[in-house]
Coordinates of C-alpha atoms in Angstrom, one line a residue:
M212 CA 67.5 81.7 67.7
R213 CA 70.6 83.0 69.0
L214 CA 71.0 80.2 71.4
K215 CA 70.4 77.6 68.2
R216 CA 73.3 79.4 66.7
L217 CA 75.6 79.6 69.5
A218 CA 75.1 75.8 70.5
P219 CA 76.8 74.2 67.5
L220 CA 79.8 76.3 67.9
L221 CA 80.3 75.5 71.6
A222 CA 79.5 72.0 71.1
T223 CA 82.5 72.1 68.5
A224 CA 84.5 73.6 71.2
G225 CA 83.9 70.8 73.5
L226 CA 82.0 73.1 75.7
L227 CA 78.4 71.6 75.7
A228 CA 77.4 68.3 77.0
T229 CA 73.9 67.4 75.4
S230 CA 72.7 65.4 78.2
L231 CA 73.0 68.4 80.6
P232 CA 70.4 71.5 80.1
L233 CA 71.5 74.4 78.2
L234 CA 71.8 77.9 79.9
T235 CA 70.3 81.0 78.6
A236 CA 72.0 82.5 75.6
T237 CA 73.2 85.2 77.9
Q238 CA 74.6 83.0 80.1
A239 CA 76.6 81.1 77.7
A240 CA 77.7 84.4 76.0
A241 CA 78.9 85.4 79.4
D242 CA 81.0 82.2 80.4
P243 CA 81.3 79.8 77.5
A244 CA 83.0 77.2 80.0
A245 CA 80.1 77.2 82.0
A246 CA 77.5 76.8 79.2
Q247 CA 75.9 73.9 81.0
D248 CA 74.4 73.7 84.2
Y249 CA 76.8 71.6 86.3
G250 CA 74.4 70.4 88.8
P251 CA 76.0 67.8 91.3
P252 CA 73.7 65.9 93.5
K253 CA 71.9 67.2 96.5
P254 CA 74.4 67.7 99.3
A255 CA 74.2 65.0 101.9
W256 CA 74.0 67.2 105.2
Q257 CA 75.4 66.0 108.4
R258 CA 76.4 67.8 111.7
C259 CA 79.7 69.3 111.3
S260 CA 80.9 68.3 114.6
A261 CA 79.9 67.1 118.0
E262 CA 81.4 70.2 119.5
Q263 CA 79.4 72.5 117.4
P264 CA 75.5 73.1 117.3
A265 CA 73.3 70.6 115.5
S266 CA 72.0 73.4 113.4
Y267 CA 75.3 73.7 111.9
E268 CA 75.6 71.2 109.0
C269 CA 78.5 70.3 106.4
A270 CA 78.4 68.3 103.3
T271 CA 81.0 67.8 100.3
L272 CA 80.1 68.5 96.6
K273 CA 82.4 67.2 93.8
V274 CA 83.0 69.7 91.3
P275 CA 85.0 69.6 88.0
L276 CA 88.8 70.3 88.1
D277 CA 88.5 72.0 84.7
Y278 CA 85.0 73.1 83.9
R279 CA 85.7 72.9 80.3
Q280 CA 86.0 69.0 80.8
P281 CA 83.1 68.3 83.1
R282 CA 83.4 64.7 83.2
G283 CA 87.1 64.7 84.0
R284 CA 88.8 65.0 87.3
T285 CA 87.1 66.4 90.1
L286 CA 87.8 68.3 93.4
D287 CA 86.1 68.1 96.7
L288 CA 84.3 71.4 97.8
A289 CA 83.4 71.4 101.4
I290 CA 80.2 73.5 102.2
S291 CA 78.2 74.5 105.2
R292 CA 75.1 75.9 106.4
V293 CA 72.9 77.1 108.9
K294 CA 69.2 77.3 108.0
S295 CA 66.8 80.1 108.3
P296 CA 65.1 80.2 111.5
D297 CA 61.8 81.0 110.0
P298 CA 60.9 78.9 106.9
A299 CA 57.8 80.9 106.1
K300 CA 60.1 84.1 105.8
R301 CA 62.9 82.5 103.9
R302 CA 63.9 84.0 100.6
G303 CA 66.8 81.8 99.6
V304 CA 70.5 81.2 100.3
L305 CA 73.4 83.8 101.4
L306 CA 77.0 82.5 100.3
M307 CA 79.8 84.0 102.1
N308 CA 83.5 84.5 101.7
P309 CA 85.9 85.9 104.1
G310 CA 88.6 87.2 101.6
G311 CA 92.2 85.8 101.0
P312 CA 92.9 84.6 98.5
G313 CA 93.1 81.3 100.4
G314 CA 90.7 82.1 103.3
P315 CA 88.5 79.3 104.7
G316 CA 84.9 80.1 104.9
L317 CA 83.3 77.1 106.6
G318 CA 82.7 78.7 109.6
L319 CA 81.1 81.8 108.4
P320 CA 77.4 80.9 108.6
L321 CA 78.0 79.8 112.4
M322 CA 79.3 83.2 113.2
A323 CA 77.1 85.1 111.0
D324 CA 74.0 83.5 112.6
A325 CA 74.6 85.4 115.6
A326 CA 75.8 88.5 114.2
L327 CA 73.0 89.4 111.5
P328 CA 70.1 91.4 112.4
K329 CA 66.7 89.6 112.7
E330 CA 65.1 91.0 109.7
V331 CA 68.2 89.7 107.4
R332 CA 68.9 86.6 109.4
E333 CA 65.4 84.9 108.9
Q334 CA 65.3 85.4 105.2
Y335 CA 68.3 83.2 104.3
D336 CA 70.1 79.6 104.8
L337 CA 73.5 80.9 105.7
I338 CA 76.1 78.9 103.2
G339 CA 79.7 78.9 103.8
F340 CA 82.5 77.2 101.8
D341 CA 86.3 76.4 101.7
P342 CA 87.1 77.7 97.9
R343 CA 88.5 75.1 95.9
G344 CA 92.0 74.3 97.0
V345 CA 91.4 75.6 100.6
G346 CA 91.1 73.8 103.8
A347 CA 88.5 70.8 103.5
S348 CA 88.1 71.5 99.8
S349 CA 90.9 69.3 98.0
P350 CA 93.7 71.5 99.7
I351 CA 96.8 72.1 98.0
S352 CA 100.5 72.8 99.2
C353 CA 103.6 74.0 97.5
G354 CA 105.6 72.7 100.3
M355 CA 107.2 76.4 101.3
T356 CA 109.0 76.8 104.5
D357 CA 107.8 79.4 106.9
A358 CA 110.5 81.8 105.5
E359 CA 109.3 81.1 101.9
Q360 CA 106.0 82.2 103.0
E361 CA 106.9 85.6 103.6
L362 CA 106.1 88.1 100.6
Q363 CA 107.2 91.5 102.4
R364 CA 110.6 91.9 101.1
A365 CA 112.6 94.9 101.2
Y366 CA 114.5 95.9 98.0
R367 CA 118.2 96.4 98.3
P368 CA 120.8 96.2 95.8
E369 CA 122.7 93.6 97.7
T370 CA 119.8 91.3 98.4
F371 CA 118.0 91.4 95.3
P372 CA 119.7 88.1 93.9
S373 CA 118.3 86.3 96.8
D374 CA 114.9 87.7 96.4
V375 CA 114.9 86.5 92.6
A376 CA 115.9 83.2 93.9
W377 CA 113.2 83.3 96.5
A378 CA 110.5 83.9 93.9
R379 CA 112.0 81.2 91.3
T380 CA 111.8 78.8 94.2
V381 CA 108.5 79.2 95.4
A382 CA 107.2 79.1 91.7
D383 CA 109.1 75.9 91.2
K384 CA 108.0 74.2 94.2
C385 CA 104.5 75.1 93.3
R386 CA 105.0 73.5 89.9
E387 CA 106.6 70.3 91.5
K388 CA 104.0 69.9 94.5
A389 CA 100.8 70.9 92.7
G390 CA 101.2 71.6 89.1
A391 CA 98.5 69.5 87.8
V392 CA 95.8 71.4 89.9
L393 CA 97.3 75.1 90.1
P394 CA 95.9 76.3 86.7
Y395 CA 92.5 75.7 87.9
I396 CA 92.8 77.2 91.3
T397 CA 91.5 80.7 89.8
T398 CA 88.8 83.2 90.7
R399 CA 87.0 82.4 87.7
N400 CA 86.6 78.5 88.6
T401 CA 85.8 79.5 92.2
A402 CA 83.0 81.5 90.8
R403 CA 81.9 78.6 88.7
D404 CA 81.9 76.6 92.1
M405 CA 79.6 79.0 93.5
D406 CA 77.2 78.6 90.9
A407 CA 77.6 74.7 91.4
I408 CA 76.7 75.1 95.0
R409 CA 73.6 77.1 93.8
A410 CA 72.7 74.3 91.6
A411 CA 73.2 71.7 94.1
L412 CA 71.0 73.6 96.5
G413 CA 68.0 73.7 94.1
E414 CA 68.1 77.8 94.1
R415 CA 67.5 79.7 91.0
K416 CA 69.5 82.5 92.4
I417 CA 72.0 83.3 95.0
S418 CA 72.7 86.3 97.4
Y419 CA 76.2 87.0 98.3
L420 CA 78.3 88.6 101.4
G421 CA 81.7 88.7 100.3
Y422 CA 84.8 90.6 102.2
S423 CA 88.1 91.9 100.6
Y424 CA 89.4 89.3 97.9
G425 CA 85.9 87.8 98.3
T426 CA 84.4 91.1 96.5
Y427 CA 86.5 90.3 93.3
L428 CA 85.3 86.7 93.6
G429 CA 81.5 88.2 93.9
A430 CA 82.1 90.5 91.0
V431 CA 83.2 87.7 88.7
Y432 CA 80.2 85.7 89.6
T433 CA 77.9 88.5 88.7
Q434 CA 79.9 88.9 85.1
L435 CA 79.8 84.9 84.5
F436 CA 76.3 84.5 86.0
P437 CA 74.4 87.7 85.4
A438 CA 70.9 86.0 85.6
R439 CA 71.6 84.2 88.8
T440 CA 72.9 87.3 90.8
D441 CA 70.4 88.5 93.5
R442 CA 71.4 90.6 96.4
F443 CA 75.1 91.0 96.6
V444 CA 77.2 93.0 99.3
L445 CA 80.9 93.6 98.2
D446 CA 82.6 94.8 101.6
S447 CA 86.1 96.3 101.4
A448 CA 86.5 95.9 97.4
V449 CA 89.4 95.0 95.2
D450 CA 89.5 97.1 92.2
P451 CA 89.2 94.8 89.1
Q452 CA 91.7 96.9 87.1
R453 CA 94.4 96.4 89.5
I454 CA 94.6 92.6 89.9
W455 CA 96.8 91.7 91.1
R456 CA 100.1 93.4 91.2
G457 CA 98.2 96.8 91.3
M458 CA 96.6 95.7 94.4
L459 CA 99.9 95.0 96.1
Q460 CA 101.3 98.4 94.9
V461 CA 98.3 100.2 95.9
W462 CA 99.4 99.3 99.6
A463 CA 102.4 101.4 99.0
T464 CA 100.7 104.6 97.3
E465 CA 97.8 104.8 99.9
A466 CA 100.0 104.3 103.0
E467 CA 101.5 107.7 102.4
P468 CA 98.4 109.8 103.1
A469 CA 97.8 107.3 106.0
F470 CA 101.2 108.1 107.3
A471 CA 100.6 111.8 106.9
R472 CA 97.4 111.6 108.8
W473 CA 99.3 109.5 111.7
T474 CA 101.7 112.4 111.8
R475 CA 99.0 115.1 112.2
W476 CA 97.4 113.3 115.0
T477 CA 100.4 112.3 116.9
A478 CA 101.7 115.6 116.8
E479 CA 98.6 116.9 118.7
R480 CA 99.5 114.3 121.5
D481 CA 102.9 114.8 122.1
A482 CA 102.4 114.7 125.6
E483 CA 101.3 111.2 125.6
Y484 CA 103.5 109.7 122.9
H485 CA 106.6 112.1 122.8
L486 CA 107.2 111.6 119.1
G487 CA 107.1 115.2 118.2
T488 CA 104.9 118.4 118.5
T489 CA 104.7 119.0 114.8
P490 CA 103.9 116.7 111.7
E491 CA 107.4 117.2 110.4
A492 CA 108.7 116.5 113.9
V493 CA 107.0 113.3 114.3
S494 CA 108.0 112.1 110.8
A495 CA 111.5 113.1 111.5
T496 CA 111.5 110.8 114.7
F497 CA 109.9 108.0 112.8
W498 CA 112.3 108.0 109.9
G499 CA 115.5 108.5 112.5
L500 CA 114.2 105.5 114.2
V501 CA 114.0 103.4 111.0
A502 CA 117.7 104.6 110.0
R503 CA 118.7 103.8 113.5
A504 CA 117.2 100.2 113.4
D505 CA 119.0 99.9 110.1
R506 CA 122.3 100.6 111.5
E507 CA 121.9 98.6 114.7
P508 CA 118.6 96.4 115.2
V509 CA 116.5 97.6 118.3
E510 CA 116.4 94.8 120.7
F511 CA 112.6 94.7 121.3
Q512 CA 110.4 92.2 123.5
G513 CA 112.9 89.6 122.5
Q514 CA 113.3 90.4 119.1
K515 CA 116.0 92.5 116.9
L516 CA 113.9 94.9 114.8
T517 CA 115.6 96.3 111.6
G518 CA 114.3 99.3 109.8
D519 CA 112.7 97.1 107.4
D520 CA 111.0 95.3 110.1
I521 CA 109.4 98.6 111.5
R522 CA 108.4 99.5 107.9
K523 CA 106.4 96.5 107.6
A524 CA 103.9 97.7 110.3
R525 CA 102.4 99.5 107.4
P526 CA 98.9 99.1 108.3
L527 CA 99.0 100.4 111.7
F528 CA 99.1 103.8 110.3
F529 CA 95.7 103.5 108.9
S530 CA 94.7 103.6 112.6
P531 CA 96.5 106.5 114.5
A532 CA 95.5 105.4 117.8
Q533 CA 97.2 102.2 117.5
A534 CA 100.2 103.2 115.7
A535 CA 101.5 105.9 117.8
P536 CA 101.7 103.7 121.0
V537 CA 103.7 101.2 118.9
V538 CA 106.1 103.6 117.5
S539 CA 106.5 105.2 121.0
A540 CA 107.4 101.7 122.4
I541 CA 109.9 101.0 119.9
K542 CA 111.4 104.3 120.6
A543 CA 111.6 103.7 124.1
A544 CA 113.4 100.4 123.6
A545 CA 115.8 102.1 121.3
D546 CA 116.5 104.6 123.8
G547 CA 117.0 102.3 126.7
T548 CA 114.0 103.9 128.6
P549 CA 111.1 102.2 130.2
Q550 CA 108.3 101.4 127.7
P551 CA 104.8 102.9 127.8
G552 CA 102.4 100.9 128.8
G553 CA 99.1 99.9 127.1
L554 CA 99.8 97.2 125.0
S555 CA 100.8 93.6 125.7
V556 CA 103.8 91.9 124.4
P557 CA 101.8 89.7 122.1
D558 CA 100.2 92.8 120.8
L559 CA 103.3 94.5 119.9
R560 CA 104.8 91.6 118.3
Q561 CA 101.8 91.0 115.9
A562 CA 101.9 94.8 115.0
L563 CA 105.5 94.4 113.9
R564 CA 105.1 91.1 112.1
G565 CA 102.0 92.1 110.4
T566 CA 100.4 88.8 110.8
A567 CA 98.5 86.7 113.4
A568 CA 99.9 83.3 114.3
E569 CA 98.8 81.0 111.6
P570 CA 99.1 77.4 111.3
A571 CA 102.4 75.8 109.9
S572 CA 100.9 74.6 106.7
D573 CA 101.2 76.8 103.6
N574 CA 97.8 76.2 102.5
G575 CA 96.8 79.7 102.4
M576 CA 99.7 80.9 100.8
S577 CA 99.8 78.1 98.1
V578 CA 96.3 79.3 97.2
F579 CA 97.1 83.0 97.3
W580 CA 99.9 82.5 94.8
S581 CA 97.7 80.2 92.6
V582 CA 95.2 83.0 92.4
V583 CA 97.0 86.2 92.2
C584 CA 99.5 84.4 89.5
G585 CA 96.7 82.5 87.8
D586 CA 94.0 85.1 87.4
T587 CA 95.9 87.5 85.1
D588 CA 99.0 87.3 82.8
A589 CA 99.6 91.1 83.5
W590 CA 102.9 90.1 85.8
P591 CA 106.1 91.2 84.4
R592 CA 108.3 88.3 83.6
D593 CA 111.8 90.1 83.3
P594 CA 113.5 90.4 87.1
E595 CA 114.9 93.7 85.9
Q596 CA 111.3 95.1 85.7
Y597 CA 110.8 94.4 89.4
R598 CA 114.1 95.9 90.1
R599 CA 113.6 99.3 88.4
D600 CA 110.1 99.5 90.0
A601 CA 111.3 98.4 93.5
E602 CA 114.0 101.3 93.2
R603 CA 111.5 103.8 91.9
D604 CA 108.8 103.1 94.2
K605 CA 111.2 103.0 97.5
A606 CA 112.0 106.8 96.5
R607 CA 108.1 107.7 95.8
Y608 CA 106.6 105.9 98.4
P609 CA 109.3 105.2 101.2
L610 CA 107.2 103.3 103.7
Y611 CA 106.3 100.5 101.7
G612 CA 107.1 101.1 98.0
D613 CA 109.8 98.7 97.5
M614 CA 107.9 96.0 99.4
A615 CA 105.2 96.4 97.2
S616 CA 106.8 96.3 93.7
N617 CA 109.7 93.9 94.5
I618 CA 109.7 90.6 92.6
K619 CA 107.0 88.0 93.3
P620 CA 106.7 84.3 92.4
C621 CA 104.3 85.3 89.7
A622 CA 107.6 86.3 87.7
F623 CA 108.2 82.7 86.8
W624 CA 104.6 81.3 87.0
Q625 CA 103.0 79.4 84.2
R626 CA 100.8 81.1 82.0
P627 CA 97.2 81.6 83.1
A628 CA 94.5 79.2 81.3
E629 CA 92.2 82.1 81.0
A630 CA 92.0 85.7 80.6
A631 CA 90.9 88.1 83.4
T632 CA 87.2 88.4 83.5
P633 CA 86.1 92.1 82.2
M634 CA 83.4 93.9 83.8
R635 CA 81.0 94.5 81.0
I636 CA 77.8 93.6 82.4
R637 CA 75.4 95.7 84.6
A638 CA 75.6 94.4 88.2
D639 CA 73.0 96.2 90.8
V640 CA 75.2 95.5 93.8
L641 CA 76.1 97.2 96.9
T642 CA 79.7 97.9 97.7
V643 CA 80.7 98.8 101.2
Q644 CA 83.8 100.9 102.1
N645 CA 85.8 102.6 105.0
E646 CA 87.7 105.6 104.2
W647 CA 90.8 104.3 106.0
D648 CA 91.3 100.8 105.0
S649 CA 94.8 99.5 104.8
Q650 CA 94.3 96.2 102.7
T651 CA 91.7 97.3 100.0
P652 CA 92.2 101.3 100.4
L653 CA 89.3 103.8 99.6
V654 CA 90.8 104.0 95.9
S655 CA 90.5 100.5 95.3
G656 CA 87.0 100.4 96.8
Q657 CA 86.0 103.2 94.4
G658 CA 87.5 101.3 91.3
M659 CA 85.5 98.3 92.2
H660 CA 82.5 100.7 92.3
R661 CA 83.1 102.2 88.9
A662 CA 83.7 98.9 87.2
L663 CA 80.4 97.5 88.0
K664 CA 77.7 99.6 86.1
G665 CA 74.6 99.9 88.3
S666 CA 76.5 99.3 91.7
K667 CA 75.9 102.0 94.6
M668 CA 78.7 102.6 97.4
V669 CA 78.1 103.3 101.1
L670 CA 81.2 104.9 102.5
A671 CA 82.2 105.3 106.2
L672 CA 84.1 108.5 106.4
G673 CA 86.3 108.3 109.4
G674 CA 86.0 104.3 109.3
E675 CA 89.3 102.5 110.1
G676 CA 90.4 99.1 109.2
H677 CA 89.8 96.3 107.2
T678 CA 86.1 95.0 106.5
V679 CA 82.9 96.7 107.9
Y680 CA 79.9 95.1 107.7
L681 CA 79.4 92.5 111.1
S682 CA 83.0 93.3 111.9
D683 CA 82.5 96.6 113.2
P684 CA 79.3 96.8 115.0
G685 CA 79.5 100.7 115.7
S686 CA 80.0 101.6 111.7
C687 CA 77.5 103.9 110.4
V688 CA 77.2 101.6 107.1
N689 CA 75.4 98.9 109.0
A690 CA 71.9 99.9 108.7
T691 CA 72.2 100.7 104.8
V692 CA 73.7 97.0 104.2
S693 CA 71.0 95.4 106.5
S694 CA 68.3 97.2 104.6
Y695 CA 69.6 96.2 101.4
L696 CA 69.8 92.4 102.3
A697 CA 66.5 92.5 103.7
T698 CA 64.4 94.4 101.1
G699 CA 66.7 94.2 98.1
R700 CA 66.3 97.5 97.4
L701 CA 69.5 99.6 96.6
P702 CA 69.9 103.1 97.8
A703 CA 68.8 105.6 95.0
R704 CA 72.2 107.2 95.3
D705 CA 75.7 106.4 97.0
V706 CA 75.6 107.0 100.6
T707 CA 78.3 108.7 102.5
C708 CA 78.0 108.6 106.4
T709 CA 80.4 109.6 109.2
T710 CA 81.9 106.8 111.7
V711 CA 84.0 107.7 114.9
P712 CA 86.4 105.0 115.3
A713 CA 86.4 103.5 118.8
P714 CA 89.7 103.4 120.7
A715 CA 91.6 100.2 119.7
Q716 CA 88.7 99.0 117.7
R717 CA 90.0 97.2 114.8
R718 CA 90.5 93.5 115.3
D719 CA 92.4 93.1 112.0
L720 CA 95.4 94.9 113.8
V721 CA 95.1 94.1 117.4
P722 CA 94.4 90.3 118.4
G723 CA 91.3 89.4 120.1
P724 CA 87.9 87.6 119.4
A725 CA 86.7 88.6 115.8
P726 CA 82.9 88.1 115.0
L727 CA 84.3 86.6 111.5
P728 CA 87.3 84.6 110.8
F729 CA 88.9 87.0 108.1
P730 CA 92.6 86.4 107.1
A731 CA 94.9 88.4 109.2
G732 CA 97.9 90.5 108.4
P733 CA 99.0 92.6 105.6
Q734 CA 100.0 89.8 103.3
R735 CA 96.2 89.0 102.4
F736 CA 92.9 90.7 101.0

């Protein structure tokens, strides 16, 4: 009866197409714009490339640009799969997202195929996709220069006008180059795309493995499509209450305890790093180096580093064994003494820039801004608010507070087409977290856990770095995650275990082969 009463109202609003089957009343209430089953034709699978295994298949789906107008303009959605090796044990599909926003996901099935344990792997067809606007999925570009893609901008009174000009320029360029598409490059629409993938594959439900930003995408799916949510793992989670300015600001608040931990660790190893015998002395050495570099940039490996450049290495301090040699090497360069060994030149350059080398295209950052500005209307519109916040947070959180709170293009973005997704519907999912995660810190993961009633958390005490399952083979969380994906049984209660980080283990801070292609650097989730 409830569906019969609801249908005329939705039809009046232009949200129902009578030729398409209706969803349940629960589904329609969860997402009126998805109150019909957008079922594209079955994918026309083909080998992704001659260089890849024949088992790695790709296809393209057509999905609505605006789900409120399902017969209007469409976007291409590039998807990939590696089928279950044992059809008799196949349960369904496991969709995956690597984070971002703006991270490509087509390669995930091929990599996860080798990384998943047998009892998990045999149950699923592994499904990857480039989210809308990304990579092979109708990519967008704002035409940003390399300099305009840099969001880590230290606050200084004399440079604040140029920061405002940068933010306005990026927003203007995005409107000019992709304005007709930008309002629809959002998390809610990407979640609807995930459901279109489910429908095209003929599946009743989907399971999901999402990392970083992908945790928020997965959480939104559970709210829009609760009846279609199967086994969901949200690894290194975004706090839904902090999207998205708060997720940038949490980088600053949580860098402070990480920095304090680093000073304690480093003081115990003064014989190796020569940065001070007490935490206070180590801190004084670091801040003295920053002040010195601000007065006269430090010549280091072909670069001139300012104090602000050194502070941009914020993620390093979540892994003391990586931060100490970097700071020691910079100090040696400033002192004109031989630099200690242990890190190659590319390692050090990446640590200081905070990002791995990326293609010249601005596609990733264009999607980043489309999502973080278009998901929510919580961004201040007054530049002076950003000035005040940056001044305040530079004093409160000296390592990164001003960079986190300084003005962003969202101050000049068009108003979002939809409100942010409230987390009201129970979601029996598993959240996964390292204690010392630089990009989605522990408080963020705990926020997701609180927001999703019914979720269970598995926490790796001592765990360092961003993302855990399949990216840290030695993590104590792996057995719990694999068991859940294999059986569907959540732990009876939250799980806390202890992980001992391996030396220089984290591939998100040091270059090298990574089992999964997560976006690199501190500018992304």
